[in-house]
Amino acid sequence: MKERLEELRNEALEKVKKAENVKELQDVRVSYLGKKGPITEVLRGMGKLPAEERPIIGQLANEVRESIAKSIEEKQTQLEKEALEKQLREETIDVTLPGRPNTVGGPHLLTKLIQEIEDLFIGMGFEVAEGPEVESDYYNFEALNLPKGHPARDMQDSFYITEEILMRTHTSPVQARTMEKHEGKGPVKIICPGKVYRRDTDDATHSHQFTQIEGLYVDKNVRMSDLKGVLNTFAKKMFGEDREIRLRPSFFPFTEPSVEMDISCKMCHGEGCSVCKGTGWIEILGAGMVHPNVLRMAGFDPDEYNGFAFGMGPERIAMLKYGVDDIRHFYINDVRFLKQFHHA
Amino acid sequence: MLVSINWLKQYIDLDDITPEELAEKITKSGIEVDSARPIVDQIKKVVVGYVKSCEKHPNADKLNLCQVDVGDEELQIICGAPNVQAGQKVAVAKPGARLPGGMKIKKTKLRGVESQGMICSLQELGIDDKFVQKEFVDGIFVFPDDVEVGEDAIKLLNLNDTILELELTPNRSDCLSMIGVAYEVAAILGKDLKLPEVLIDSMNEDAADYVQVKVENPELNPYYGAFIIKNIQVGPSPLWMQNRLIAAGIRPINNVVDITNYVLLEYGQPLHAFDYDRFGSKEVVIRTAKKDEKIQTLDDEERTLKEDHLVITNGKEPVAIAGVMGGADSEVSQETTTVLLEAAYFDPQTVRKGSKDHQLRSEASIRFEKGVDPKRVKEAGLRACQLLEQYAGGKVLSGVVEFNELEVIENVVEFSSDQINQVLGTNISKGEMEEIIARLRFDYEHKGEGFKVIVPTRRGDVSIVEDMVEEIARIYGYDRLPYTLPEGTGHAGRLTEQQQLKRNIHRYLQGSGLNESWTYSLTTRKRSGLLVSPEVKALNPVPVKLAMPMSEAHSHLRLSLLPELLASLQYNIARKQADLALYELGSVYINRKKGLISLPEEQLRIAGALTGLWMNHPWQKETKAVDFYVVKGILEGLFDYIHLNGVQFEADEVEGMHPGRCAVLKVNGETFGFLGQLHPSLQNEYDLKDTYVFDINLEKILEHMDKVEQFVPIPRYPSVSQDLAFVVSEQVSSSDILEVIKDAGGSYLQKVDVFDVYQGEHMEKGKKSIAYRLLFQNPEATLTDEEVDQARENIITSVKEKFHAELRG
């Protein structure tokens, strides 16, 4: 019987070894370890054995059974692994084929810039103020120290609708309107982005419609050095920490003193190149201390309050910062232009 | 304003500063110098030569063979100029010379004869045609006799000059004169100033015996001075004067005209010289023009005048348009011997009107329009008399015949040094301020802790303390201002609800695949009324047209963002971009009254236009063209994102839209936009294929948005889903069935989704099947079968009853 068991073991192990799939392996299990299998048969015939041999044969039979079961199990694991490997090999795809497009759109470059500037100033305690694009002559000019007959308010330069109503030529009327709402009490700390209109023929550098962002801070004891500090902070955040600013005297009817702000040229770092026309500086914005007439007309007492204001053109900034070469790109909406500025 | 450095050196010592450094300093102190460039490109070795002889070239008819003495040698030069003659002093480019444009002069042979240099025209020396005296335009330039042979012609002709181009802001018209510029530069550099001294030998005769002056409108002409200069010999002006005029961009004409132009540039005061003998009377009468009165101006144009133009007359007829241009009849000519010289102050606005109406912007009108220095009017006249005496042989009659009601106001500004420092954030000492005021050459007195400044009339732009702040700051230097941040009370900035909403909408639409676009607010008349949303149309808006549009394309205010957005689609499609999804967030302008009495209502809207493929993934056979439901899905997602609940899409017709594929959007019963496919005929107009659009009113969204966000517990009990399909007439709309299902479904019905729509084969004609997936849930307990069955039965009964529907097997 001992021999028979060994024989069975060898036979079974051989078959396990030869099994090529789970099915064959299953057959081996059934035929050797099943209730009608030869090992069970051997155990059944154990009654005929002398009593002292029974435990020995019994033990051997169990050993044989276990070793077959173990080998089947091992083989099973191996076969499953192979089968899985085979399946996975068959499932291989060409990872270089294009993915299903998940198209996102994006912001217009002007919106992107305006939001960036808004956020910068919000961080410095400013609020965003808006106002009408179709404006009265009073807010667009008179309230800004540009009385009727002033050379800077030529009919030729503005889109008038009636004698008293026109397309605003700058976002400054929002300043006047906001100050009025404050009824003579500061602080007023706003930036005003928006569309403005001038009677220009559209070409690479002119557009009858464009945008402006103006800022206004009215409070007690505002200093021109505060203007310089705020603009410097803005310029460094917007254009890079290595940029310098300089203020140059200029003239605007609504500020006195008035200045223009240049930033050092990114291309040549102040050495002079074609971008900055050899000066090393690029003009970015106009600014100044709010003219007392403007404060007075908006209900503020210029003896008690003063302030600063500044204004810039997002198109110009975009053209400088991104090298856009034609202002008309901003209003034609060529998707090949729009999609260039989608990146977060 | 063009500023010759060589000229400026007459008033101020500039030997220790280069033109470029000066330009930089002027720019930093307030007047932008656009450019600082040499008057001509590099030039060398051009001298004065004397043409000793001039004969025909043996082998060429049009060439002359000249022997020219250039001082240290004699050169044989072949010259083709028609005006070359023996005895002339000319500009000779010697061998080795360099001329503007890069030309190098070498010895050469012309038709077999050697030529040792070139006799030059002014153009060849780099002077623009338009500045060359008429007699020399077509030939070589001839020097006056008093120049020395061999002298440096470059210096004589001022070709070593540098020109600064000043970009003047409107307040700095004081720098429209060389003297004004000299004051400015002296202040910036802190240097001495040498101004011209005016000394005249007057004759015994009285000007008043020759002319009377009568001003009819003193407010338009508060000062008029007439000078009489006899014995005039008209001829060329001195070379140095011609050079300076050319440097300033004015062509020399003759000594009389050149002198008036020279004084205009020097003093900023325009003058006019009449030929006294051709003036037509002995009285100068200044009045407003009569209606349709005519005058022949210097440029030989006949001009018709208006009643608000100011004219100089001889008592009978106009002889000049005041401050704009003189008349042809009294123009100074070669024959003129007596000059009536006018120095006047004309009202700036009147001159502006005249120059604009006649489209004559001259050096004179530009200065009158800005207002000339009242103190310098007469002085300039005297200066011209002096020059006429010196350079035109003139004898000046004694006295000036004048009308004078000109008020000369000197602005007085008082301030303390603390006041200035407070505004600037600086700590400038009183002494330093005093030095700056002195450099500006403003009169001042010490007063308390500050100054009382008497501003000279040439600086009419300085009238209040803030102006003095600027004067002091710009001379002190803005680069010396410290950087500080506002000390005011801390103030937190943030976006308003509407501004935040706008950003959220941008974020959503961009994330959904749409590209933000910006179109013009001004459009054509036709487009201004196209695709107007029903709730805007209901307001009966009246079109708004610009008074003076630049073109028909941008003449009207838009009432919808869509027409220009469609034009953007058209633009892209013409450039082979087929799959497009654009949107814009912007205002439309609603005017409800004829004639625009008050500002139009500006309404923020969001509009989108989509065409072509929405999804394009061909190799996995997944492509999807834009259709109604793509756009509707985008909007539904948007409303969910921004918390706008209860939006209804109602089939309706909107002009310009496909009648069967258009829905109007409503919330709480209020229309706030529409979406759908464009009408095919409109698609054709824009060369578009199937195009879907939406247009919604952002302000209405803000009004109806659910602003409260509150936590709702996550359900702890399982939900049950049930599917139901109904066969109904194809006229029945899904949303109507949905309403009935919701009404009948009881409180446990949480959600209803359409999961199938079928029409066609296996279906009776005119019918369709719609399948709904119902989701039931009781937040407080597990639902029983009975509860679900009951709800299901109620729904089936109601739908069958309301729509003659059948439950589909």
PDB file of N, CA, C and O in Angstrom, chain B residues 599-620:
ATOM      1  N   LEU B 599     -29.012 109.104 -20.018  1.00  0.00           N
ATOM      2  CA  LEU B 599     -28.107 108.007 -20.371  1.00  0.00           C
ATOM      3  C   LEU B 599     -28.906 106.733 -20.604  1.00  0.00           C
ATOM      4  O   LEU B 599     -29.863 106.463 -19.890  1.00  0.00           O
ATOM      5  N   PRO B 600     -28.510 105.939 -21.582  1.00  0.00           N
ATOM      6  CA  PRO B 600     -29.213 104.670 -21.803  1.00  0.00           C
ATOM      7  C   PRO B 600     -28.947 103.707 -20.651  1.00  0.00           C
ATOM      8  O   PRO B 600     -27.961 103.858 -19.933  1.00  0.00           O
ATOM      9  N   GLU B 601     -29.836 102.744 -20.495  1.00  0.00           N
ATOM     10  CA  GLU B 601     -29.610 101.715 -19.481  1.00  0.00           C
ATOM     11  C   GLU B 601     -28.543 100.763 -20.013  1.00  0.00           C
ATOM     12  O   GLU B 601     -28.626 100.313 -21.156  1.00  0.00           O
ATOM     13  N   GLU B 602     -27.539 100.493 -19.220  1.00  0.00           N
ATOM     14  CA  GLU B 602     -26.508  99.542 -19.650  1.00  0.00           C
ATOM     15  C   GLU B 602     -26.741  98.230 -18.930  1.00  0.00           C
ATOM     16  O   GLU B 602     -26.793  98.191 -17.711  1.00  0.00           O
ATOM     17  N   GLN B 603     -26.903  97.196 -19.714  1.00  0.00           N
ATOM     18  CA  GLN B 603     -27.267  95.911 -19.146  1.00  0.00           C
ATOM     19  C   GLN B 603     -26.174  94.902 -19.471  1.00  0.00           C
ATOM     20  O   GLN B 603     -25.791  94.744 -20.627  1.00  0.00           O
ATOM     21  N   LEU B 604     -25.687  94.228 -18.447  1.00  0.00           N
ATOM     22  CA  LEU B 604     -24.644  93.219 -18.668  1.00  0.00           C
ATOM     23  C   LEU B 604     -25.280  91.930 -19.149  1.00  0.00           C
ATOM     24  O   LEU B 604     -26.248  91.442 -18.553  1.00  0.00           O
ATOM     25  N   ARG B 605     -24.741  91.393 -20.222  1.00  0.00           N
ATOM     26  CA  ARG B 605     -25.266  90.144 -20.757  1.00  0.00           C
ATOM     27  C   ARG B 605     -24.110  89.186 -21.051  1.00  0.00           C
ATOM     28  O   ARG B 605     -22.960  89.604 -21.168  1.00  0.00           O
ATOM     29  N   ILE B 606     -24.465  87.916 -21.163  1.00  0.00           N
ATOM     30  CA  ILE B 606     -23.488  86.911 -21.563  1.00  0.00           C
ATOM     31  C   ILE B 606     -24.068  86.239 -22.785  1.00  0.00           C
ATOM     32  O   ILE B 606     -25.193  85.750 -22.740  1.00  0.00           O
ATOM     33  N   ALA B 607     -23.303  86.207 -23.849  1.00  0.00           N
ATOM     34  CA  ALA B 607     -23.796  85.565 -25.059  1.00  0.00           C
ATOM     35  C   ALA B 607     -22.739  84.612 -25.579  1.00  0.00           C
ATOM     36  O   ALA B 607     -21.545  84.828 -25.382  1.00  0.00           O
ATOM     37  N   GLY B 608     -23.205  83.561 -26.239  1.00  0.00           N
ATOM     38  CA  GLY B 608     -22.272  82.600 -26.803  1.00  0.00           C
ATOM     39  C   GLY B 608     -22.721  82.194 -28.185  1.00  0.00           C
ATOM     40  O   GLY B 608     -23.904  82.266 -28.516  1.00  0.00           O
ATOM     41  N   ALA B 609     -21.774  81.777 -29.000  1.00  0.00           N
ATOM     42  CA  ALA B 609     -22.089  81.308 -30.342  1.00  0.00           C
ATOM     43  C   ALA B 609     -21.193  80.111 -30.636  1.00  0.00           C
ATOM     44  O   ALA B 609     -19.977  80.189 -30.444  1.00  0.00           O
ATOM     45  N   LEU B 610     -21.807  78.996 -31.047  1.00  0.00           N
ATOM     46  CA  LEU B 610     -21.058  77.757 -31.240  1.00  0.00           C
ATOM     47  C   LEU B 610     -21.393  77.145 -32.591  1.00  0.00           C
ATOM     48  O   LEU B 610     -22.560  77.158 -33.003  1.00  0.00           O
ATOM     49  N   THR B 611     -20.404  76.592 -33.232  1.00  0.00           N
ATOM     50  CA  THR B 611     -20.653  75.934 -34.509  1.00  0.00           C
ATOM     51  C   THR B 611     -19.598  74.854 -34.727  1.00  0.00           C
ATOM     52  O   THR B 611     -18.572  74.833 -34.044  1.00  0.00           O
ATOM     53  N   GLY B 612     -19.899  73.944 -35.646  1.00  0.00           N
ATOM     54  CA  GLY B 612     -18.940  72.864 -35.946  1.00  0.00           C
ATOM     55  C   GLY B 612     -19.050  71.731 -34.947  1.00  0.00           C
ATOM     56  O   GLY B 612     -20.118  71.476 -34.393  1.00  0.00           O
ATOM     57  N   LEU B 613     -17.939  71.067 -34.704  1.00  0.00           N
ATOM     58  CA  LEU B 613     -17.960  69.914 -33.798  1.00  0.00           C
ATOM     59  C   LEU B 613     -17.749  70.365 -32.367  1.00  0.00           C
ATOM     60  O   LEU B 613     -16.900  71.209 -32.079  1.00  0.00           O
ATOM     61  N   TRP B 614     -18.540  69.777 -31.481  1.00  0.00           N
ATOM     62  CA  TRP B 614     -18.364  70.069 -30.054  1.00  0.00           C
ATOM     63  C   TRP B 614     -17.310  69.137 -29.491  1.00  0.00           C
ATOM     64  O   TRP B 614     -16.486  69.506 -28.676  1.00  0.00           O
ATOM     65  N   MET B 615     -17.351  67.886 -29.992  1.00  0.00           N
ATOM     66  CA  MET B 615     -16.371  66.893 -29.552  1.00  0.00           C
ATOM     67  C   MET B 615     -15.827  66.255 -30.803  1.00  0.00           C
ATOM     68  O   MET B 615     -16.590  65.880 -31.678  1.00  0.00           O
ATOM     69  N   ASN B 616     -14.546  66.099 -30.874  1.00  0.00           N
ATOM     70  CA  ASN B 616     -13.955  65.549 -32.080  1.00  0.00           C
ATOM     71  C   ASN B 616     -12.869  64.545 -31.707  1.00  0.00           C
ATOM     72  O   ASN B 616     -11.744  64.915 -31.418  1.00  0.00           O
ATOM     73  N   HIS B 617     -13.287  63.272 -31.694  1.00  0.00           N
ATOM     74  CA  HIS B 617     -12.346  62.215 -31.318  1.00  0.00           C
ATOM     75  C   HIS B 617     -12.529  61.082 -32.318  1.00  0.00           C
ATOM     76  O   HIS B 617     -13.009  59.998 -31.994  1.00  0.00           O
ATOM     77  N   PRO B 618     -12.168  61.326 -33.568  1.00  0.00           N
ATOM     78  CA  PRO B 618     -12.578  60.432 -34.651  1.00  0.00           C
ATOM     79  C   PRO B 618     -12.041  59.014 -34.543  1.00  0.00           C
ATOM     80  O   PRO B 618     -12.751  58.074 -34.889  1.00  0.00           O
ATOM     81  N   TRP B 619     -10.852  58.821 -34.069  1.00  0.00           N
ATOM     82  CA  TRP B 619     -10.314  57.450 -34.174  1.00  0.00           C
ATOM     83  C   TRP B 619     -11.019  56.496 -33.247  1.00  0.00           C
ATOM     84  O   TRP B 619     -11.001  55.288 -33.451  1.00  0.00           O
ATOM     85  N   GLN B 620     -11.708  57.007 -32.219  1.00  0.00           N
ATOM     86  CA  GLN B 620     -12.557  56.135 -31.401  1.00  0.00           C
ATOM     87  C   GLN B 620     -14.031  56.342 -31.740  1.00  0.00           C
ATOM     88  O   GLN B 620     -14.912  56.046 -30.940  1.00  0.00           O
TER      89      GLN B 620
END
